[in-house]
Coordinates of C-alpha atoms and ligand atoms in Angstrom, one line a residue:
Chain A
M1 CA 3.1 -17.8 -31.3
T2 CA 6.6 -19.0 -30.6
Y3 CA 8.5 -17.9 -27.6
R4 CA 11.0 -15.7 -29.4
T5 CA 10.3 -12.2 -28.1
F6 CA 13.0 -12.3 -25.5
E7 CA 15.6 -13.6 -28.0
D8 CA 14.7 -10.6 -30.1
D9 CA 15.4 -8.5 -27.2
R10 CA 18.9 -9.7 -27.2
A11 CA 19.3 -9.8 -31.0
M12 CA 17.9 -6.3 -31.1
H13 CA 20.8 -5.0 -29.1
R14 CA 23.3 -6.7 -31.2
A15 CA 22.0 -5.0 -34.2
R16 CA 21.4 -1.8 -32.5
R17 CA 21.6 1.3 -34.5
D18 CA 20.1 4.7 -34.2
R19 CA 20.1 8.0 -35.8
R20 CA 21.3 10.3 -33.1
A21 CA 24.2 12.6 -34.2
P22 CA 27.5 11.8 -32.5
Y23 CA 28.0 13.8 -29.4
P24 CA 30.5 16.5 -29.9
G25 CA 32.8 16.1 -26.8
G26 CA 36.5 16.3 -26.0
A27 CA 38.7 16.0 -29.1
A28 CA 35.7 15.4 -31.4
L29 CA 34.5 18.9 -30.7
A30 CA 36.0 20.5 -33.8
A31 CA 34.6 17.7 -35.9
G32 CA 31.2 18.3 -34.1
I33 CA 31.3 22.0 -35.1
G34 CA 32.2 20.8 -38.6
L35 CA 29.1 18.7 -38.6
M36 CA 26.9 21.6 -37.6
L37 CA 28.3 23.5 -40.4
L38 CA 27.6 20.8 -42.9
G39 CA 23.9 21.2 -42.3
G40 CA 21.0 18.8 -41.7
L41 CA 20.8 16.3 -44.4
A42 CA 24.4 15.8 -45.1
A43 CA 25.3 15.5 -41.4
Q44 CA 22.5 13.1 -41.0
R45 CA 24.0 10.8 -43.8
Y46 CA 27.2 11.3 -42.2
A47 CA 26.2 10.3 -38.8
G48 CA 24.2 7.4 -40.2
R49 CA 27.4 6.0 -41.8
Q50 CA 29.1 6.3 -38.5
Q51 CA 26.3 4.4 -36.8
E52 CA 26.6 1.5 -39.2
R53 CA 29.9 0.6 -37.6
R54 CA 28.9 1.0 -34.2
P55 CA 29.5 -2.1 -31.9
A56 CA 26.7 -3.1 -29.6
D57 CA 26.9 -1.6 -26.1
S58 CA 26.0 -3.4 -22.8
A59 CA 22.6 -2.0 -22.4
P60 CA 19.4 -4.2 -22.4
G61 CA 17.9 -4.2 -26.0
R62 CA 14.5 -2.6 -24.7
T63 CA 16.4 0.6 -23.9
A64 CA 17.4 1.1 -27.5
R65 CA 16.2 4.3 -29.2
Q66 CA 14.5 2.3 -32.0
S67 CA 12.4 -0.8 -31.4
R68 CA 13.1 -4.1 -33.3
H69 CA 10.2 -6.0 -32.0
G70 CA 7.8 -5.8 -34.9
R71 CA 4.1 -6.0 -33.9
Y72 CA 5.0 -6.8 -30.3
A73 CA 5.2 -4.0 -27.7
V74 CA 7.8 -4.8 -25.2
T75 CA 8.6 -3.2 -21.9
G76 CA 10.7 -4.1 -19.0
R77 CA 12.0 -2.7 -15.8
S78 CA 14.5 -3.5 -13.0
V79 CA 14.2 -2.8 -9.4
T80 CA 16.6 -3.7 -6.6
I81 CA 14.7 -5.2 -3.5
N82 CA 16.4 -5.5 -0.2
K83 CA 15.4 -9.0 0.3
P84 CA 16.8 -12.6 -0.4
R85 CA 16.4 -13.9 -3.9
Q86 CA 14.6 -17.1 -3.0
E87 CA 12.0 -15.1 -0.8
I88 CA 11.2 -12.8 -3.8
Y89 CA 11.0 -15.7 -6.2
A90 CA 8.5 -17.7 -3.9
F91 CA 6.3 -14.5 -3.5
W92 CA 6.0 -14.1 -7.4
R93 CA 5.6 -17.8 -8.0
D94 CA 2.4 -17.7 -6.2
F95 CA 0.6 -15.9 -8.9
S96 CA -2.3 -14.9 -6.5
N97 CA 0.1 -12.5 -5.0
L98 CA 0.6 -10.4 -8.1
A99 CA -2.8 -8.6 -7.7
R100 CA -1.5 -7.3 -4.4
F101 CA 1.1 -4.9 -6.2
M102 CA 0.0 -4.9 -9.8
E103 CA -2.3 -1.8 -10.0
N104 CA -4.5 -3.0 -13.0
V105 CA -4.5 -6.7 -12.2
E106 CA -7.7 -7.4 -10.4
S107 CA -7.2 -11.0 -9.6
V108 CA -5.0 -14.1 -10.6
H109 CA -6.5 -17.5 -10.0
E110 CA -4.5 -20.6 -10.6
A111 CA -6.0 -23.8 -11.8
G112 CA -3.7 -26.7 -12.4
D113 CA -0.8 -25.4 -14.7
L114 CA -2.9 -22.6 -15.9
S115 CA -3.5 -19.1 -14.4
R116 CA -6.5 -16.8 -15.1
W117 CA -5.7 -13.1 -14.9
T118 CA -8.4 -10.4 -14.8
I119 CA -7.0 -7.0 -15.8
A120 CA -8.7 -3.8 -15.8
A121 CA -8.5 -1.7 -19.0
P122 CA -9.3 1.9 -19.6
M123 CA -13.0 2.9 -20.0
G124 CA -14.4 0.0 -17.9
H125 CA -13.1 -2.7 -20.0
A126 CA -11.7 -5.9 -18.4
V127 CA -9.4 -8.2 -20.2
E128 CA -9.1 -12.0 -19.4
V129 CA -5.8 -13.7 -19.9
V130 CA -5.1 -17.3 -19.3
T131 CA -1.3 -18.0 -18.9
R132 CA 0.8 -21.1 -18.8
I133 CA 4.3 -21.2 -17.2
V134 CA 6.8 -22.0 -19.9
Q135 CA 9.9 -21.7 -17.8
D136 CA 10.4 -22.1 -14.0
R137 CA 13.8 -22.0 -12.6
P138 CA 13.6 -21.6 -8.8
G139 CA 15.3 -18.6 -7.6
E140 CA 16.2 -17.5 -11.0
E141 CA 13.3 -17.1 -13.5
I142 CA 9.7 -17.4 -14.1
A143 CA 8.2 -17.0 -17.7
W144 CA 4.7 -17.4 -18.7
R145 CA 2.8 -17.3 -22.0
S146 CA -0.9 -16.7 -22.9
T147 CA -3.0 -19.4 -24.4
E148 CA -5.4 -19.3 -27.2
E149 CA -8.3 -18.4 -25.2
S150 CA -6.9 -15.0 -23.9
D151 CA -8.1 -11.6 -25.0
I152 CA -4.5 -10.6 -25.7
D153 CA -1.4 -12.3 -27.0
T154 CA 1.1 -11.7 -24.3
E155 CA 4.2 -13.3 -22.7
G156 CA 6.2 -12.3 -19.6
K157 CA 9.2 -13.2 -17.7
V158 CA 10.6 -12.1 -14.4
M159 CA 14.4 -12.8 -13.5
F160 CA 16.1 -12.7 -10.2
R161 CA 19.7 -12.3 -9.5
D162 CA 21.9 -11.3 -6.5
A163 CA 22.7 -7.6 -6.0
P164 CA 26.5 -7.0 -5.3
E165 CA 27.6 -7.1 -1.8
G166 CA 24.4 -8.1 0.2
R167 CA 22.4 -5.4 -1.3
G168 CA 19.5 -7.7 -2.0
T169 CA 18.1 -9.0 -5.3
V170 CA 17.8 -7.5 -8.7
V171 CA 14.3 -8.3 -10.1
E172 CA 14.0 -7.6 -13.9
A173 CA 10.5 -8.1 -15.4
V174 CA 9.9 -8.0 -19.1
I175 CA 6.4 -8.0 -20.6
A176 CA 5.6 -8.3 -24.3
Y177 CA 2.2 -8.2 -26.0
R178 CA 0.5 -7.9 -29.3
P179 CA -2.4 -5.6 -29.1
P180 CA -5.8 -7.3 -30.2
M181 CA -7.8 -6.0 -33.1
G182 CA -10.6 -3.6 -32.6
E183 CA -11.4 -0.8 -30.3
L184 CA -10.0 -2.4 -27.3
G185 CA -6.7 -3.0 -29.1
R186 CA -6.6 0.8 -30.0
I187 CA -7.2 1.7 -26.4
L188 CA -4.5 -0.5 -25.1
A189 CA -2.0 0.3 -27.8
K190 CA -2.4 3.9 -27.2
M191 CA -2.0 3.6 -23.4
F192 CA 1.1 1.6 -23.9
Q193 CA 2.7 3.9 -26.4
A194 CA 2.0 7.1 -24.4
E195 CA 3.8 5.8 -21.5
P196 CA 5.8 2.8 -22.2
G197 CA 7.0 1.0 -19.3
L198 CA 5.2 3.2 -16.9
Q199 CA 3.0 0.6 -15.4
A200 CA 5.8 -1.9 -15.1
R201 CA 8.0 0.5 -13.1
R202 CA 5.0 1.6 -10.8
D203 CA 4.3 -2.1 -10.1
L204 CA 7.8 -3.0 -9.4
K205 CA 8.1 -0.1 -7.0
R206 CA 4.9 -1.3 -5.3
L207 CA 6.4 -4.8 -5.2
K208 CA 9.5 -3.3 -3.5
M209 CA 7.4 -1.4 -1.0
L210 CA 5.3 -4.4 -0.1
L211 CA 8.3 -6.7 0.3
E212 CA 10.6 -4.4 2.1
T213 CA 8.1 -2.6 4.4
G214 CA 5.2 -4.8 4.5
E215 CA 2.8 -2.2 3.1
I216 CA 2.5 0.0 0.0
A217 CA 2.9 3.7 0.7
T218 CA -0.1 5.9 0.2
N219 CA -1.0 9.5 1.2
R220 CA -4.6 8.5 1.9
N221 CA -5.8 9.9 5.2
R222 CA -8.9 7.6 5.4
N223 CA -9.9 4.1 4.3
D224 CA -13.0 5.5 2.4
G225 CA -11.2 7.8 0.1
Chain B
M1 CA -10.9 18.3 12.5
R2 CA -9.6 21.8 11.9
A3 CA -6.6 22.1 9.6
L4 CA -4.6 24.9 7.8
T5 CA -5.1 24.2 3.9
F6 CA -3.8 25.7 0.8
H7 CA -6.1 27.7 -1.5
G8 CA -3.8 29.6 -3.7
S9 CA -0.9 31.9 -3.6
H10 CA -0.9 34.0 -0.3
D11 CA -4.3 32.2 0.5
V12 CA -4.2 29.7 3.3
R13 CA -7.2 29.1 5.4
V14 CA -8.2 27.0 8.6
D15 CA -11.0 24.6 7.2
T16 CA -12.9 21.8 8.8
V17 CA -11.9 18.5 7.0
P18 CA -12.4 14.8 7.8
D19 CA -10.3 13.3 10.6
P20 CA -7.5 10.9 9.5
E21 CA -7.7 7.3 10.5
I22 CA -5.1 4.3 10.3
V23 CA -4.7 3.1 6.7
N24 CA -1.7 1.1 6.7
P25 CA -0.4 -1.4 9.6
R26 CA 2.5 0.8 10.5
D27 CA 0.5 3.9 10.8
A28 CA -0.2 6.0 14.0
I29 CA -2.6 8.9 14.5
I30 CA -1.1 11.9 16.5
E31 CA -3.1 14.5 18.2
V32 CA -1.1 17.7 17.5
T33 CA -0.1 19.7 20.5
S34 CA 2.4 22.0 18.8
T35 CA 3.3 22.8 15.1
A36 CA 5.6 25.4 13.6
I37 CA 5.5 27.4 10.4
C38 CA 8.8 26.8 8.5
G39 CA 10.7 29.2 6.1
S40 CA 10.3 26.5 3.5
D41 CA 6.5 26.7 4.1
L42 CA 6.8 30.2 2.6
H43 CA 7.7 28.7 -0.7
L44 CA 4.3 26.9 -0.6
Y45 CA 2.7 30.1 0.5
D46 CA 4.3 32.0 -2.3
G47 CA 3.2 29.4 -4.9
V48 CA 6.7 28.8 -6.3
I49 CA 6.5 24.9 -5.5
P50 CA 4.5 23.1 -8.2
A51 CA 2.0 20.4 -7.5
V52 CA 0.3 21.8 -4.4
Q53 CA -3.4 21.4 -4.8
K54 CA -6.2 23.3 -3.3
G55 CA -7.3 21.9 0.0
D56 CA -3.8 20.4 0.7
I57 CA -2.9 20.4 4.4
L58 CA 0.4 22.2 5.1
G59 CA 2.9 21.8 7.8
H60 CA 5.9 19.5 8.5
E61 CA 7.0 20.4 12.0
F62 CA 4.7 19.0 14.6
M63 CA 4.5 17.0 17.7
G64 CA 1.8 15.6 20.0
R65 CA 0.0 12.7 21.6
V66 CA -0.5 9.3 20.1
V67 CA -4.3 8.6 19.9
D68 CA -4.3 5.6 17.6
V69 CA -1.9 2.9 16.5
G70 CA -1.9 0.2 13.7
S71 CA -1.0 -3.4 14.3
G72 CA 2.7 -2.6 13.0
S73 CA 3.3 0.4 15.1
T74 CA 5.6 0.3 18.0
L75 CA 4.1 3.4 19.6
K76 CA 1.5 3.2 22.5
K77 CA -1.6 5.5 22.9
G78 CA -1.0 8.4 25.1
Q79 CA 2.7 8.7 24.4
R80 CA 4.1 12.2 23.6
V81 CA 6.1 12.1 20.3
V82 CA 8.1 14.5 18.0
V83 CA 7.7 13.5 14.3
P84 CA 10.4 14.0 11.7
F85 CA 9.4 15.9 8.6
T86 CA 11.1 13.1 6.5
I87 CA 9.0 10.0 6.1
S88 CA 11.3 7.0 6.1
C89 CA 10.7 3.3 6.0
G90 CA 13.6 2.1 7.9
Q91 CA 14.2 -1.0 5.7
C92 CA 15.3 0.2 2.3
F93 CA 19.0 0.4 1.2
H94 CA 19.1 4.1 2.0
C95 CA 17.4 3.9 5.4
K96 CA 19.9 1.1 6.3
I97 CA 22.8 3.3 5.8
Q98 CA 21.0 6.2 7.6
Q99 CA 20.3 8.3 4.4
F100 CA 16.6 8.6 5.8
S101 CA 15.8 11.5 3.5
A102 CA 16.5 9.4 0.3
C103 CA 14.0 6.6 1.5
D104 CA 13.0 4.6 -1.6
N105 CA 9.6 3.5 -0.2
S106 CA 7.8 6.4 1.5
N107 CA 6.8 8.4 -1.6
P108 CA 3.6 6.7 -3.2
A109 CA 4.7 5.0 -6.6
E110 CA 2.5 7.2 -8.7
K111 CA 3.8 10.4 -7.2
Q112 CA 7.3 9.3 -7.7
E113 CA 6.7 10.0 -11.3
L114 CA 6.5 13.8 -10.6
T115 CA 10.1 14.2 -9.6
E116 CA 11.8 11.5 -11.5
P117 CA 11.8 13.5 -14.8
L118 CA 13.0 16.6 -12.8
F119 CA 15.8 15.1 -10.8
G120 CA 16.6 11.7 -12.4
H121 CA 15.3 10.1 -9.3
P122 CA 12.2 10.5 -7.4
V123 CA 12.3 12.3 -4.0
S124 CA 11.1 10.7 -0.7
G125 CA 7.9 11.4 1.2
L126 CA 7.6 14.5 3.3
F127 CA 4.7 15.7 5.3
G128 CA 2.6 18.6 4.0
Y129 CA 5.0 19.6 1.3
S130 CA 3.3 19.2 -2.2
H131 CA 2.6 16.1 -4.2
L132 CA 6.1 16.1 -5.4
T133 CA 7.0 14.6 -2.0
G134 CA 4.0 12.4 -1.8
G135 CA 0.9 14.7 -1.1
Y136 CA 0.9 13.6 2.6
P137 CA -1.4 15.6 4.7
G138 CA 0.6 17.9 6.9
G139 CA 1.0 18.8 10.6
Q140 CA -0.8 22.2 10.9
A141 CA -3.9 20.3 11.9
E142 CA -5.3 19.0 14.9
Y143 CA -4.6 15.3 13.9
V144 CA -2.1 13.7 11.5
R145 CA -1.8 10.3 10.1
V146 CA 1.9 9.2 10.6
P147 CA 3.1 6.5 8.4
F148 CA 6.0 4.2 9.4
S149 CA 5.4 5.3 13.0
D150 CA 7.9 2.6 14.3
V151 CA 10.6 4.4 12.6
G152 CA 10.3 8.3 12.6
P153 CA 8.6 9.6 15.8
I154 CA 10.7 10.0 18.9
V155 CA 9.1 9.6 22.3
V156 CA 9.5 12.7 24.5
P157 CA 11.1 12.3 27.9
E158 CA 9.0 13.1 31.1
G159 CA 9.1 16.7 32.2
M160 CA 10.2 18.3 28.8
E161 CA 8.0 21.0 27.4
D162 CA 6.8 21.0 23.7
D163 CA 8.8 24.2 22.9
E164 CA 12.0 22.5 24.0
V165 CA 11.7 19.6 21.6
L166 CA 9.3 20.5 18.9
F167 CA 12.2 21.7 16.6
L168 CA 13.8 18.1 16.5
S169 CA 11.1 17.7 13.7
D170 CA 13.2 19.7 11.2
I171 CA 15.2 22.9 11.8
L172 CA 17.4 21.7 14.7
P173 CA 18.7 18.6 12.9
T174 CA 18.9 20.6 9.7
G175 CA 21.0 23.2 11.3
W176 CA 22.9 20.5 13.0
M177 CA 23.5 18.5 9.7
A178 CA 24.4 21.8 7.9
A179 CA 27.3 22.3 10.5
E180 CA 28.3 18.5 10.3
N181 CA 28.5 19.0 6.4
A182 CA 30.9 21.9 6.9
E183 CA 33.5 19.4 8.4
I184 CA 34.6 21.8 11.2
T185 CA 38.0 21.4 12.7
A186 CA 39.8 23.5 15.4
G187 CA 40.8 26.9 14.3
D188 CA 38.1 27.0 11.6
T189 CA 36.0 30.2 10.5
V190 CA 32.5 29.2 9.5
A191 CA 30.3 31.7 7.6
V192 CA 26.6 31.4 7.8
W193 CA 24.4 33.1 5.2
G194 CA 20.8 33.8 6.7
C195 CA 19.8 34.1 10.2
G196 CA 16.5 32.4 9.8
P197 CA 15.8 29.4 12.3
V198 CA 18.1 27.0 10.3
G199 CA 20.9 29.5 10.1
L200 CA 20.6 30.1 13.9
F201 CA 20.7 26.4 14.7
A202 CA 23.7 26.1 12.3
V203 CA 25.5 28.8 14.3
Q204 CA 24.8 27.2 17.5
S205 CA 25.8 23.9 16.2
A206 CA 29.1 25.1 14.6
R207 CA 30.1 26.6 18.0
I208 CA 29.4 23.3 19.7
M209 CA 31.5 21.4 17.1
G210 CA 34.4 23.7 17.9
A211 CA 34.6 26.4 15.2
H212 CA 37.2 29.1 16.2
Q213 CA 34.6 31.8 14.9
V214 CA 31.3 31.6 13.3
I215 CA 30.2 34.7 11.3
A216 CA 26.6 35.2 10.6
I217 CA 25.3 37.2 7.6
D218 CA 21.8 38.7 7.3
H219 CA 20.1 42.2 7.1
H220 CA 17.3 42.0 9.9
P221 CA 18.7 43.5 13.1
R222 CA 16.7 41.3 15.3
R223 CA 17.8 38.1 13.6
L224 CA 21.4 39.2 13.7
E225 CA 21.0 40.0 17.5
L226 CA 19.8 36.4 18.0
A227 CA 22.9 35.1 16.1
R228 CA 25.1 37.3 18.3
Q229 CA 23.5 35.8 21.4
M230 CA 24.4 32.2 20.1
G231 CA 28.0 33.3 19.9
A232 CA 28.4 34.5 16.3
K233 CA 30.2 37.7 14.9
V234 CA 27.6 39.2 12.7
I235 CA 27.7 41.2 9.2
D236 CA 24.8 43.2 8.1
Y237 CA 24.9 43.1 4.3
S238 CA 22.8 46.2 4.0
Q239 CA 25.7 48.2 5.4
T240 CA 28.9 46.2 4.8
H241 CA 30.7 44.6 1.8
V242 CA 30.4 41.0 2.8
L243 CA 33.2 39.5 0.7
E244 CA 35.7 42.2 1.9
A245 CA 34.7 42.0 5.4
L246 CA 35.2 38.1 5.4
M247 CA 38.5 38.4 4.0
E248 CA 39.6 40.9 6.7
M249 CA 38.0 39.0 9.4
T250 CA 40.0 35.8 8.5
G251 CA 43.4 37.3 8.0
G252 CA 43.0 37.5 4.3
I253 CA 42.3 33.8 3.8
G254 CA 38.5 33.5 3.7
P255 CA 36.2 31.2 5.8
D256 CA 37.2 27.5 5.8
A257 CA 33.5 26.5 5.5
V258 CA 30.5 28.4 4.3
I259 CA 26.8 27.5 4.9
D260 CA 24.0 28.8 2.7
A261 CA 21.0 28.8 5.1
V262 CA 19.0 30.9 2.7
G263 CA 17.9 28.8 -0.2
M264 CA 15.8 29.9 -3.2
E265 CA 14.4 33.0 -1.6
S266 CA 17.6 35.0 -1.0
H267 CA 17.4 38.7 -0.9
G268 CA 20.0 41.0 -2.3
F269 CA 20.4 44.1 -4.4
A270 CA 23.2 42.8 -6.7
P271 CA 22.3 42.9 -10.5
D272 CA 22.2 39.0 -10.8
N273 CA 19.8 38.8 -8.0
I274 CA 17.4 41.2 -9.8
L275 CA 17.8 39.4 -13.0
D276 CA 16.8 36.1 -11.1
S277 CA 13.6 37.6 -9.7
V278 CA 12.7 39.0 -13.0
K279 CA 12.9 35.4 -14.4
Q280 CA 11.0 33.9 -11.5
K281 CA 8.3 36.4 -12.2
V282 CA 8.0 35.5 -15.9
G283 CA 7.9 31.9 -15.0
M284 CA 11.2 30.5 -16.1
G285 CA 11.6 28.8 -12.8
A286 CA 15.2 29.9 -12.0
D287 CA 16.1 29.6 -8.4
A288 CA 17.7 32.7 -7.0
P289 CA 21.0 31.6 -5.4
H290 CA 22.5 34.9 -4.6
A291 CA 23.7 33.8 -1.2
L292 CA 25.2 30.6 -2.6
R293 CA 27.1 32.5 -5.2
M294 CA 28.5 34.7 -2.6
A295 CA 29.3 31.9 -0.3
I296 CA 31.3 30.1 -3.1
M297 CA 33.2 33.3 -3.8
A298 CA 34.0 33.8 -0.1
C299 CA 35.1 30.4 0.7
R300 CA 38.9 29.8 1.0
K301 CA 40.7 27.4 -1.5
G302 CA 40.1 23.9 -0.7
G303 CA 37.2 24.8 1.7
R304 CA 33.8 23.3 2.3
I305 CA 30.3 24.5 1.1
S306 CA 27.3 23.2 3.0
M307 CA 23.9 24.0 1.6
P308 CA 21.0 23.2 3.7
G309 CA 18.9 26.0 1.9
V310 CA 16.2 24.5 -0.2
Y311 CA 16.3 24.6 -4.1
G312 CA 14.0 22.9 -6.4
G313 CA 15.0 23.9 -10.0
F314 CA 17.9 25.4 -12.0
A315 CA 20.5 28.1 -11.3
D316 CA 21.8 30.7 -13.6
K317 CA 25.4 31.9 -13.4
F318 CA 26.3 29.4 -10.9
P319 CA 30.1 30.0 -10.3
L320 CA 31.2 26.6 -11.4
G321 CA 34.7 27.9 -12.2
A322 CA 35.3 29.1 -8.7
L323 CA 34.1 25.7 -7.3
M324 CA 36.6 23.8 -9.4
E325 CA 39.5 26.2 -9.5
K326 CA 39.5 26.6 -5.7
G327 CA 38.9 22.9 -5.1
L328 CA 35.9 23.2 -3.0
Q329 CA 33.5 20.5 -1.8
L330 CA 29.8 20.9 -1.8
R331 CA 27.6 19.0 0.4
T332 CA 23.8 19.3 0.7
G333 CA 20.5 17.4 0.9
Q334 CA 17.2 17.2 2.8
T335 CA 18.1 16.3 6.4
H336 CA 18.4 12.8 7.4
V337 CA 16.5 13.6 10.6
Q338 CA 16.2 10.3 12.1
R339 CA 20.0 10.2 12.2
Y340 CA 20.3 13.0 14.7
T341 CA 17.2 13.0 16.9
H342 CA 18.5 10.8 19.8
D343 CA 21.8 12.6 20.2
L344 CA 20.1 16.1 19.9
M345 CA 17.4 15.2 22.4
R346 CA 20.2 14.3 24.9
R347 CA 21.9 17.6 24.2
I348 CA 18.7 19.6 24.7
Q349 CA 18.0 17.6 28.0
E350 CA 21.5 18.5 29.2
G351 CA 21.1 22.2 28.4
E352 CA 23.9 22.1 25.8
I353 CA 21.4 23.4 23.1
D354 CA 19.0 26.2 23.5
T355 CA 15.9 25.7 21.4
T356 CA 13.4 28.1 22.7
F357 CA 15.4 31.4 22.1
M358 CA 14.1 32.0 18.5
I359 CA 10.4 31.6 19.1
S360 CA 8.8 34.9 18.6
H361 CA 5.0 34.1 18.6
R362 CA 2.7 31.4 19.8
L363 CA -0.6 31.3 18.3
P364 CA -3.6 29.2 18.2
L365 CA -4.1 27.1 15.2
E366 CA -7.0 29.2 14.1
E367 CA -4.7 32.2 13.6
A368 CA -2.3 30.3 11.3
P369 CA -3.1 32.6 8.3
R370 CA -2.0 35.6 10.3
G371 CA 1.2 33.7 11.3
Y372 CA 1.9 33.1 7.6
H373 CA 1.3 36.6 6.5
N374 CA 3.6 38.0 9.2
F375 CA 6.3 35.4 9.0
K376 CA 6.7 36.4 5.5
E377 CA 6.2 40.3 5.5
N378 CA 7.7 41.1 9.0
Q379 CA 10.8 38.9 9.1
N380 CA 12.6 41.0 11.5
D381 CA 10.3 40.6 14.4
W382 CA 8.5 37.3 13.4
T383 CA 11.5 35.0 13.7
K384 CA 9.6 31.8 14.4
V385 CA 5.9 30.9 14.8
V386 CA 4.5 28.0 16.8
L387 CA 0.9 27.1 16.4
K388 CA -1.0 25.4 19.3
P389 CA -4.3 23.6 18.3
G390 CA -5.2 23.6 22.0
M391 CA -4.7 27.2 22.7
A392 CA -7.8 29.5 23.4
V393 CA -8.5 31.9 20.5
Ligands
ZN1 ZN1 10.8 23.0 8.2
ZN2 ZN1 13.6 3.7 3.4

C-alpha cells in the first residue's frame, strides 16, 4: 500500500464534479424555470455539461458529493480547540492518550516505533491494528499507516494549525481504510457507510471537551450506569 | 431519592430513583431545597418536545445545599447555591465571550447529533429538558448532580430566603435579557406579549432600564393585574384590538420595541392560530407563533423585536416582509444566565427587584403532579409554582 490516499483527497477536489442541478437563483431564475420545463433527462444532460466546465472550489475533497477514493473509505473532520497548537500536538503524539477520547478505541500501546491499537467493532468483534508513524512534524502534523500484520488496511493523519486571532487551534483528522474481506469487512463497511464521519466527529468533540474542560461531558448520574 | 419523572403526555409522577453521585471531577451534588415549575416545562408535559424518555427527571429551576463535591469543584459542602438552568463549561470559545447558553462542551457528544441536523449546530446542555439538550436529570428531585459546578452555581448570601433568589436559575435573567435585547432608550414604549413569569420579569426589567411606558398583553385578569403592579399598562386581548390599541397608546407610532414572552404555546382566536393548532395536532410540528406575528406587525419602523419565548421547529406565515420592509432587528436565544446572576443578585439584595410577587403556590415535591396540572389548566390563578422537597405533605 502506498501513501497516496490523501493526495487523492486533493486530486479529487481538483477534478470535482457532480450531478446536482444548477441552483435557480437571482438572474438565473428564468433559466431555472426553463430547465424544469425541459423535463428530467434533458435537464440532467444540460446540467451535466454545465458541471464539466466547473472550476474546483475551496472545499476539502472529502466534502464532495461524489467520492473519488476507489476502494478506500475516507472520512475527516475539523474541530477548533481553545488550546495552543503545541499542547494539542503533544497530547496526540502520545498515542496512549487516544483511547481517552476515541470511543471505540480500547487501548493503544506503543512499542518502539510501532503502536498496537485494539478497536471495538460491532457484535463483540475486536480489531487489532499495528501502525507506524510515517510523518511527524512537531506542532503541525502526525500521520500513521497500518503494517501488514493489521486486521484492516488503514492510514490516518491529523493536522494542527493556528485558528485566527487567538481562537486556539484547528485540528483536522482524516482517516482512510480499506474494509477487510469477509463478515467483519461487511459489518465495518456497513457501519461506515451508514454514518460516514460520525465517529470521527464524535471523537473530535470528545477531544475538545477533554482538552478544554479536563473532562468529557456525560449525563450519567452514577458511576455504575 | 424522590424525583418528578416523565411517563407520557400529561402523565408525570413522583418516583423513587437512585441517588446521584459525583461522576466527573468538576461535579457537585446539591440537596434541593426549592425548585419551580417553568412555563417551558409545560411543553414537556404536553409532549410537544421530542426525545423525552420515560423516567426522565424534569425541572431546570432549582437551588439547594451542596452535599458533595468533586476534586475540581470550587464549592464547599454546606454552601447554599442557586443553579443556572444552562450548563456551561466556562472554557470554550462561547463561554469565554459570555455566550454561556451556546457552550460547546456541555451537551454530551452523542446527544449533540440529535439537534445538529435540526438546527445546523448542536444546542448546549440544560438540566431536565429532554435528550436534545443532553438528557441531564433535572432539579425537581431531592438531589441533583451539577456538572461544571465551578462555573454555574452562585452562592447565596447570608440571610436571603430561597424564594427571593430561586428565580436567578432561569426566569429572572431570562426576563432581564429579554429587556436588554430590546435595547431600551429614554422615551421608549415597550410592548410585552405574555404575562407569565418571564413576561412579568421582562416588564419589571424594562421599567428599571428606563422605558417610558411598558404595555403588557394577556387575557388572564390575575396575570394582567400582576403586570400592572409592576408598573405596566395592560391590554386584555380578549376585549381589545391589540394592534389598534398599541398605535393609539403610542401616538400613532407603534412600540419602539416588542417582546414575545409567549413562545410556541400562544393562545388566540385568529384564523392563522387555529390553523397552526390543527397542524400541531396532525403532527406537522409547526410552532404557533401568533404572538410573534402580532408583535412584528405592531413594532414601529426601525424598531427591535426581542424573543425570549421558546420555539423548537418551523413557523408558517412568518411575516418576513414586515421584518424587512420596516427594517426591524430580531434578537433571541436561550438565556446566558451566568452573565447576569451576580448583578441581579445585588439588585435583589438592594430591594430593586421584587422576585416573590408572582409565586402563587408552594407545594411539597410529592404534589408536583398536581402543580403541573393546575399550572397548565388554571393559568389565571396558578401563576408560579414552587416545589419544596422538605415541606411536610
Ligand atoms: Zn424555566
Ligand atoms: Zn463552554
